Every structure is written in C-alpha cells, then in structure tokens.
Amino acid sequence: MTNKNLLVANWKMNLGPSKSAQLARDLRELANGLKKTEIWVAPSPVCLPAVLEQVKGSGVRSGAQNVHWAATGAFTGEVSVPMLQELSADFAITGHSERRHQFGETNELVVKRSLGALSQGLGVIHCIGEKLDERERGETNAVLARQLEPLFAEARADSFGNLVIAYEPVWAIGTGKVASVEEIREAHAFISGILGKYGAAACPVLYGGSVTPENYAGIIALDLVNGALVGGASLTLEGMRKLAEISEG
Ligand code: PEP
C-alpha cells in the first residue's frame, strides 16, 4: 500500500461535479509539495469521473464511498468494482458509520462488500467503530473485533496490500466530539493486535471522527495512527492544506 501518512477526504453527499473537480485540481497541486503524506479523495459517485480526470497521473488517488460485491446484476443504486476499475478508481470505502447506522447496513453486508472488492483487486478502506452506548458499556474492543475478525478470517492474505482500516468511533463522526488521544491510542493498539494475528500488520490504520487542524497534531503523533479519514474538514482546500502541513510534521 504505502508507508506515507494517508489523508483521506470523504466528501459524502457534498460538492457537485464542478466543485469536486476544482477542489481535486487544487489538491493535486497541494500533493505535489508533500513528501510524507498521500492524499486520497472519495467524492460522490457522480463526481468520480471528473475528479479522476483531474488527478490522473498525480499522486492523488480517488475512489468511491461504497461498493457492491457482485460484478454486475440487478442491484439498483449500487456501484460495482468493474465500473470503478473502468474509471481507474483506486479504492472504495466500506462500512462507513453513516452506511451502517443511517442506512441499516449490517456487519455481514459490510464484510461482504469488503471481501468482494478485495477479491476483485480494488483497494478498500474498511471502516469500524463503536457507538457511544457500546463504549459506555465497555464493549468497544468486542465491537471492533466483531467488525474485523470476519473480514480477516476470509480475506486472502495476498489482498492485504490493498486494505486500509479506518477506526471511526460513531459518536465522534460529524459531531465535533473528537476521541481523546488516549482513547485513540487504546483502540489502535487493540486493532493492531488483531492485524498482527492475521499477518496483516502492514495494513495502514486511520483515525476518523471530527478531525480538524486544531486536534490533528496529537492524533497523527501516535505511533499506530497512519493517517486520517476526514469528513467536514476535507471540504475546503484550506482545511486539507492545514491537515497536510501537520501530517508532514
Ligand atoms: C467521516 O466522514 O468519516 C468523518 C470522520 O467525518 P467528520 O470528519 O466530519 O467527523
């Protein structure tokens, strides 16, 4: 995958094709000056062709916010791996908490998406994270294990090079409530233990959840944090520039 810090912009259902293309062009320029950081962008699927056109041949990678496991078929509203590959998209996010908790995607479904994409050679950012009530009941590690174990139990080891894990506590996404450095350290240590068990220690593990230029320095300083999945703060060039500067150290 990469040894660099990843800065992954999740634009969610924001920015139309022309605004996405403009920001992608700006990020391409920003990425030119970076040595330790890679920028990845996940726009809306209708904006993906315009974004990919802008970042072609640069270090910036772009991908989808979700993906289906089947190559083709009667799955209204879904996007397949071959469709993304035809566009030269690099990856898809799976299991984002908004998919799990606003659209009812089960853990089983999310794992199917990730396994399907990995088996077809697409990069995957597999998102995991506990809800507030689960954290308060002391179930964080059990939730993380439940979201990771079925994936690693079935994924082929030769696909691990295409896999990124994003730890995103649900209660911290889009809420302005960032997890404390100690909470992030503990969760990443637990995740690292699971990755080690399956020979996947080289998979990058990102933190996501209200990352901003104000809190990112303490987060990226953690040994086991390999970058961030960023929503709100990724929607402007200024936000991304400041996060990239912090990532560069
Ligand atoms: C996300 O979209 O994965 C995310 C973490 O959003 P935000 O940075 O806005 O919390």
mmCIF file of C-alpha atoms and ligand atoms in Angstrom:
data_model
loop_
_atom_site.group_PDB
_atom_site.id
_atom_site.type_symbol
_atom_site.label_atom_id
_atom_site.label_comp_id
_atom_site.label_asym_id
_atom_site.label_seq_id
_atom_site.Cartn_x
_atom_site.Cartn_y
_atom_site.Cartn_z
ATOM 1 C CA MET A 1 0.000 0.000 0.000
ATOM 2 C CA THR A 2 2.097 2.952 1.238
ATOM 3 C CA ASN A 3 4.375 3.927 4.090
ATOM 4 C CA LYS A 4 3.227 7.527 3.938
ATOM 5 C CA ASN A 5 0.588 9.114 6.145
ATOM 6 C CA LEU A 6 -2.773 8.951 4.404
ATOM 7 C CA LEU A 7 -5.101 11.919 4.350
ATOM 8 C CA VAL A 8 -8.411 10.614 3.018
ATOM 9 C CA ALA A 9 -11.122 13.133 2.160
ATOM 10 C CA ASN A 10 -14.656 11.766 2.426
ATOM 11 C CA TRP A 11 -16.844 14.335 0.721
ATOM 12 C CA LYS A 12 -20.040 12.409 1.494
ATOM 13 C CA MET A 13 -23.071 13.920 -0.328
ATOM 14 C CA ASN A 14 -21.367 17.300 -0.742
ATOM 15 C CA LEU A 15 -19.850 19.136 -3.735
ATOM 16 C CA GLY A 16 -21.248 18.643 -7.241
ATOM 17 C CA PRO A 17 -19.140 17.670 -10.267
ATOM 18 C CA SER A 18 -17.669 21.110 -10.991
ATOM 19 C CA LYS A 19 -16.810 21.943 -7.353
ATOM 20 C CA SER A 20 -15.376 18.453 -6.865
ATOM 21 C CA ALA A 21 -13.225 18.829 -9.982
ATOM 22 C CA GLN A 22 -11.965 22.246 -8.819
ATOM 23 C CA LEU A 23 -11.032 21.007 -5.353
ATOM 24 C CA ALA A 24 -9.411 17.898 -6.859
ATOM 25 C CA ARG A 25 -7.296 20.140 -9.117
ATOM 26 C CA ASP A 26 -6.228 22.189 -6.084
ATOM 27 C CA LEU A 27 -5.429 19.044 -4.095
ATOM 28 C CA ARG A 28 -3.315 17.754 -6.948
ATOM 29 C CA GLU A 29 -1.177 20.894 -6.647
ATOM 30 C CA LEU A 30 -1.065 20.613 -2.877
ATOM 31 C CA ALA A 31 0.036 16.966 -3.138
ATOM 32 C CA ASN A 32 2.972 17.954 -5.385
ATOM 33 C CA GLY A 33 4.730 19.534 -2.438
ATOM 34 C CA LEU A 34 4.162 16.662 0.022
ATOM 35 C CA LYS A 35 6.852 14.164 0.977
ATOM 36 C CA LYS A 36 5.370 12.158 3.845
ATOM 37 C CA THR A 37 1.670 12.361 3.012
ATOM 38 C CA GLU A 38 -0.619 10.869 0.360
ATOM 39 C CA ILE A 39 -3.972 12.477 -0.404
ATOM 40 C CA TRP A 40 -6.935 10.267 -1.302
ATOM 41 C CA VAL A 41 -10.366 11.608 -2.239
ATOM 42 C CA ALA A 42 -13.786 9.932 -2.077
ATOM 43 C CA PRO A 43 -16.327 12.124 -3.877
ATOM 44 C CA SER A 44 -19.929 11.307 -4.696
ATOM 45 C CA PRO A 45 -20.038 8.582 -7.396
ATOM 46 C CA VAL A 46 -21.434 11.046 -9.954
ATOM 47 C CA CYS A 47 -18.385 13.267 -9.396
ATOM 48 C CA LEU A 48 -15.840 10.458 -9.535
ATOM 49 C CA PRO A 49 -15.134 10.681 -13.310
ATOM 50 C CA ALA A 50 -14.498 14.444 -13.057
ATOM 51 C CA VAL A 51 -12.227 14.006 -10.041
ATOM 52 C CA LEU A 52 -10.291 11.130 -11.592
ATOM 53 C CA GLU A 53 -9.737 13.221 -14.706
ATOM 54 C CA GLN A 54 -8.158 15.955 -12.564
ATOM 55 C CA VAL A 55 -5.876 13.701 -10.520
ATOM 56 C CA LYS A 56 -4.788 11.398 -13.384
ATOM 57 C CA GLY A 57 -1.029 10.830 -13.334
ATOM 58 C CA SER A 58 -0.599 12.570 -9.953
ATOM 59 C CA GLY A 59 -0.005 11.118 -6.527
ATOM 60 C CA VAL A 60 -3.619 11.778 -5.521
ATOM 61 C CA ARG A 61 -5.840 8.701 -5.502
ATOM 62 C CA SER A 62 -9.592 8.732 -5.800
ATOM 63 C CA GLY A 63 -12.304 6.204 -5.068
ATOM 64 C CA ALA A 64 -15.922 5.570 -4.151
ATOM 65 C CA GLN A 65 -17.805 5.916 -0.871
ATOM 66 C CA ASN A 66 -19.251 2.413 -1.170
ATOM 67 C CA VAL A 67 -19.127 -0.623 -3.478
ATOM 68 C CA HIS A 68 -21.106 -3.802 -4.196
ATOM 69 C CA TRP A 69 -19.504 -7.242 -4.101
ATOM 70 C CA ALA A 70 -21.060 -8.520 -7.350
ATOM 71 C CA ALA A 71 -19.509 -7.643 -10.691
ATOM 72 C CA THR A 72 -22.874 -6.917 -12.285
ATOM 73 C CA GLY A 73 -26.593 -7.513 -11.713
ATOM 74 C CA ALA A 74 -29.966 -6.234 -10.551
ATOM 75 C CA PHE A 75 -28.823 -4.112 -7.604
ATOM 76 C CA THR A 76 -30.496 -0.719 -8.007
ATOM 77 C CA GLY A 77 -28.450 2.165 -6.664
ATOM 78 C CA GLU A 78 -25.243 0.194 -6.295
ATOM 79 C CA VAL A 79 -21.813 0.539 -7.948
ATOM 80 C CA SER A 80 -19.615 -2.410 -8.929
ATOM 81 C CA VAL A 81 -15.864 -2.953 -8.825
ATOM 82 C CA PRO A 82 -15.532 -3.307 -12.638
ATOM 83 C CA MET A 83 -17.360 0.024 -13.054
ATOM 84 C CA LEU A 84 -14.891 1.695 -10.696
ATOM 85 C CA GLN A 85 -11.940 -0.027 -12.324
ATOM 86 C CA GLU A 86 -13.060 1.111 -15.775
ATOM 87 C CA LEU A 87 -12.789 4.672 -14.443
ATOM 88 C CA SER A 88 -9.367 3.859 -12.912
ATOM 89 C CA ALA A 89 -10.670 4.454 -9.393
ATOM 90 C CA ASP A 90 -8.260 3.152 -6.783
ATOM 91 C CA PHE A 91 -10.418 2.204 -3.830
ATOM 92 C CA ALA A 92 -13.813 2.184 -2.154
ATOM 93 C CA ILE A 93 -14.811 2.956 1.406
ATOM 94 C CA THR A 94 -16.925 0.258 3.051
ATOM 95 C CA GLY A 95 -18.811 0.196 6.331
ATOM 96 C CA HIS A 96 -18.814 3.936 6.915
ATOM 97 C CA SER A 97 -20.855 4.543 10.063
ATOM 98 C CA GLU A 98 -23.415 6.529 8.080
ATOM 99 C CA ARG A 99 -23.981 3.433 5.917
ATOM 100 C CA ARG A 100 -24.126 1.139 8.957
ATOM 101 C CA HIS A 101 -26.313 3.299 11.162
ATOM 102 C CA GLN A 102 -28.364 5.574 8.893
ATOM 103 C CA PHE A 103 -28.943 3.049 6.113
ATOM 104 C CA GLY A 104 -29.010 -0.132 8.159
ATOM 105 C CA GLU A 105 -26.042 -1.888 6.566
ATOM 106 C CA THR A 106 -25.265 -4.882 8.743
ATOM 107 C CA ASN A 107 -21.781 -6.015 9.660
ATOM 108 C CA GLU A 108 -22.302 -9.088 7.498
ATOM 109 C CA LEU A 109 -23.184 -6.927 4.483
ATOM 110 C CA VAL A 110 -20.206 -4.637 5.036
ATOM 111 C CA VAL A 111 -17.811 -7.584 5.244
ATOM 112 C CA LYS A 112 -19.302 -8.920 2.002
ATOM 113 C CA ARG A 113 -18.653 -5.580 0.312
ATOM 114 C CA SER A 114 -15.035 -5.504 1.507
ATOM 115 C CA LEU A 115 -14.319 -9.128 0.588
ATOM 116 C CA GLY A 116 -15.935 -8.689 -2.846
ATOM 117 C CA ALA A 117 -13.899 -5.586 -3.609
ATOM 118 C CA LEU A 118 -10.628 -7.079 -2.348
ATOM 119 C CA SER A 119 -11.142 -10.286 -4.330
ATOM 120 C CA GLN A 120 -11.575 -8.209 -7.489
ATOM 121 C CA GLY A 121 -8.383 -6.245 -6.824
ATOM 122 C CA LEU A 122 -9.822 -2.932 -5.634
ATOM 123 C CA GLY A 123 -8.398 -1.025 -2.687
ATOM 124 C CA VAL A 124 -10.694 -0.965 0.359
ATOM 125 C CA ILE A 125 -10.955 1.380 3.330
ATOM 126 C CA HIS A 126 -12.900 -0.789 5.787
ATOM 127 C CA CYS A 127 -14.455 1.411 8.490
ATOM 128 C CA ILE A 128 -15.081 0.174 12.001
ATOM 129 C CA GLY A 129 -16.089 1.841 15.246
ATOM 130 C CA GLU A 130 -18.249 1.626 18.322
ATOM 131 C CA LYS A 131 -21.384 3.594 19.177
ATOM 132 C CA LEU A 132 -21.483 5.714 22.344
ATOM 133 C CA ASP A 133 -23.650 3.261 24.292
ATOM 134 C CA GLU A 134 -21.292 0.429 23.348
ATOM 135 C CA ARG A 135 -18.303 2.425 24.614
ATOM 136 C CA GLU A 136 -20.145 3.283 27.828
ATOM 137 C CA ARG A 137 -20.892 -0.396 28.400
ATOM 138 C CA GLY A 138 -17.198 -1.224 27.973
ATOM 139 C CA GLU A 139 -17.824 -3.077 24.705
ATOM 140 C CA THR A 140 -15.502 -1.124 22.408
ATOM 141 C CA ASN A 141 -12.979 -3.907 21.868
ATOM 142 C CA ALA A 142 -15.695 -6.524 21.380
ATOM 143 C CA VAL A 143 -17.325 -4.354 18.693
ATOM 144 C CA LEU A 144 -14.026 -3.755 16.909
ATOM 145 C CA ALA A 145 -13.243 -7.474 16.974
ATOM 146 C CA ARG A 146 -16.694 -8.309 15.601
ATOM 147 C CA GLN A 147 -16.185 -5.847 12.743
ATOM 148 C CA LEU A 148 -12.672 -7.071 11.883
ATOM 149 C CA GLU A 149 -12.467 -10.804 12.588
ATOM 150 C CA PRO A 150 -14.931 -11.996 9.877
ATOM 151 C CA LEU A 151 -13.077 -9.919 7.306
ATOM 152 C CA PHE A 152 -9.638 -11.265 8.168
ATOM 153 C CA ALA A 153 -10.922 -14.787 8.615
ATOM 154 C CA GLU A 154 -11.993 -14.853 4.959
ATOM 155 C CA ALA A 155 -9.772 -12.364 3.123
ATOM 156 C CA ARG A 156 -6.845 -13.761 1.175
ATOM 157 C CA ALA A 157 -3.504 -12.703 2.617
ATOM 158 C CA ASP A 158 -2.377 -11.529 -0.824
ATOM 159 C CA SER A 159 -5.152 -8.894 -0.750
ATOM 160 C CA PHE A 160 -3.931 -7.276 2.486
ATOM 161 C CA GLY A 161 -1.765 -4.901 0.458
ATOM 162 C CA ASN A 162 -4.998 -3.346 -0.844
ATOM 163 C CA LEU A 163 -6.587 -2.925 2.572
ATOM 164 C CA VAL A 164 -6.751 0.087 4.874
ATOM 165 C CA ILE A 165 -8.651 0.054 8.180
ATOM 166 C CA ALA A 166 -10.320 3.235 9.463
ATOM 167 C CA TYR A 167 -11.164 3.399 13.157
ATOM 168 C CA GLU A 168 -14.057 5.841 13.475
ATOM 169 C CA PRO A 169 -15.928 5.953 16.772
ATOM 170 C CA VAL A 170 -19.514 6.580 15.672
ATOM 171 C CA TRP A 171 -20.077 9.194 18.380
ATOM 172 C CA ALA A 172 -17.184 11.277 17.020
ATOM 173 C CA ILE A 173 -18.234 11.454 13.365
ATOM 174 C CA GLY A 174 -19.600 14.814 12.279
ATOM 175 C CA THR A 175 -20.324 15.713 15.900
ATOM 176 C CA GLY A 176 -17.328 17.870 16.758
ATOM 177 C CA LYS A 177 -16.549 15.402 19.592
ATOM 178 C CA VAL A 178 -13.102 14.053 18.848
ATOM 179 C CA ALA A 179 -11.940 10.991 20.765
ATOM 180 C CA SER A 180 -9.159 11.674 23.252
ATOM 181 C CA VAL A 181 -5.614 10.778 22.283
ATOM 182 C CA GLU A 182 -5.684 8.055 24.944
ATOM 183 C CA GLU A 183 -8.946 6.564 23.580
ATOM 184 C CA ILE A 184 -7.460 6.554 20.082
ATOM 185 C CA ARG A 185 -4.207 5.007 21.313
ATOM 186 C CA GLU A 186 -6.069 2.201 23.094
ATOM 187 C CA ALA A 187 -8.330 1.401 20.130
ATOM 188 C CA HIS A 188 -5.428 1.402 17.672
ATOM 189 C CA ALA A 189 -3.396 -0.869 19.947
ATOM 190 C CA PHE A 190 -6.289 -3.322 20.064
ATOM 191 C CA ILE A 191 -6.739 -3.180 16.265
ATOM 192 C CA SER A 192 -3.005 -3.659 15.783
ATOM 193 C CA GLY A 193 -3.207 -6.846 17.863
ATOM 194 C CA ILE A 194 -5.896 -8.252 15.559
ATOM 195 C CA LEU A 195 -3.979 -7.298 12.418
ATOM 196 C CA GLY A 196 -0.876 -8.967 13.833
ATOM 197 C CA LYS A 197 -2.804 -12.160 14.495
ATOM 198 C CA TYR A 198 -3.724 -12.420 10.809
ATOM 199 C CA GLY A 199 -0.349 -11.372 9.363
ATOM 200 C CA ALA A 200 -1.818 -8.020 8.329
ATOM 201 C CA ALA A 201 0.342 -5.745 10.472
ATOM 202 C CA ALA A 202 1.337 -3.720 7.397
ATOM 203 C CA CYS A 203 -2.238 -2.532 6.724
ATOM 204 C CA PRO A 204 -2.458 1.204 7.444
ATOM 205 C CA VAL A 205 -4.908 2.116 10.218
ATOM 206 C CA LEU A 206 -6.516 5.550 10.067
ATOM 207 C CA TYR A 207 -8.419 7.514 12.699
ATOM 208 C CA GLY A 208 -11.619 9.323 11.738
ATOM 209 C CA GLY A 209 -14.083 11.413 13.717
ATOM 210 C CA SER A 210 -14.160 15.232 13.779
ATOM 211 C CA VAL A 211 -10.512 15.545 12.751
ATOM 212 C CA THR A 212 -9.582 19.224 12.331
ATOM 213 C CA PRO A 213 -6.343 21.192 12.069
ATOM 214 C CA GLU A 214 -6.848 22.034 15.767
ATOM 215 C CA ASN A 215 -6.730 18.434 17.006
ATOM 216 C CA TYR A 216 -4.795 16.526 14.344
ATOM 217 C CA ALA A 217 -1.232 17.051 15.600
ATOM 218 C CA GLY A 218 -1.835 14.982 18.740
ATOM 219 C CA ILE A 219 -3.539 12.240 16.746
ATOM 220 C CA ILE A 220 -1.021 11.782 13.948
ATOM 221 C CA ALA A 221 1.784 11.817 16.519
ATOM 222 C CA LEU A 222 0.534 8.428 17.781
ATOM 223 C CA ASP A 223 2.743 5.554 16.584
ATOM 224 C CA LEU A 224 -0.093 3.326 15.444
ATOM 225 C CA VAL A 225 -2.048 6.022 13.577
ATOM 226 C CA ASN A 226 -1.197 6.052 9.866
ATOM 227 C CA GLY A 227 -3.418 8.948 8.834
ATOM 228 C CA ALA A 228 -6.985 10.194 8.936
ATOM 229 C CA LEU A 229 -10.343 9.773 7.249
ATOM 230 C CA VAL A 230 -11.758 13.281 7.232
ATOM 231 C CA GLY A 231 -15.281 14.477 6.501
ATOM 232 C CA GLY A 232 -16.142 18.101 7.296
ATOM 233 C CA ALA A 233 -12.597 19.490 7.341
ATOM 234 C CA SER A 234 -11.838 17.924 3.935
ATOM 235 C CA LEU A 235 -14.372 20.054 2.066
ATOM 236 C CA THR A 236 -12.062 23.041 1.628
ATOM 237 C CA LEU A 237 -8.572 23.419 0.259
ATOM 238 C CA GLU A 238 -7.638 25.383 3.367
ATOM 239 C CA GLY A 239 -8.718 22.525 5.662
ATOM 240 C CA MET A 240 -6.791 19.970 3.640
ATOM 241 C CA ARG A 241 -3.717 22.211 3.379
ATOM 242 C CA LYS A 242 -3.545 22.655 7.159
ATOM 243 C CA LEU A 243 -4.055 18.930 7.803
ATOM 244 C CA ALA A 244 -1.381 18.088 5.214
ATOM 245 C CA GLU A 245 1.067 20.503 6.847
ATOM 246 C CA ILE A 246 0.516 18.829 10.216
ATOM 247 C CA SER A 247 0.902 15.410 8.615
ATOM 248 C CA GLU A 248 4.209 16.466 7.068
ATOM 249 C CA GLY A 249 5.434 17.347 10.589
HETATM 250 C C1 PEP B 1 -16.048 10.705 8.056
HETATM 251 O O1 PEP B 1 -16.745 11.097 7.151
HETATM 252 O O2 PEP B 1 -15.577 9.549 8.026
HETATM 253 C C2 PEP B 1 -15.783 11.601 9.175
HETATM 254 C C3 PEP B 1 -14.954 11.195 10.112
HETATM 255 O O3 PEP B 1 -16.446 12.796 9.188
HETATM 256 P P1 PEP B 1 -16.061 14.072 10.136
HETATM 257 O O4 PEP B 1 -14.580 14.305 9.928
HETATM 258 O O5 PEP B 1 -16.892 15.202 9.592
HETATM 259 O O6 PEP B 1 -16.369 13.687 11.528
#
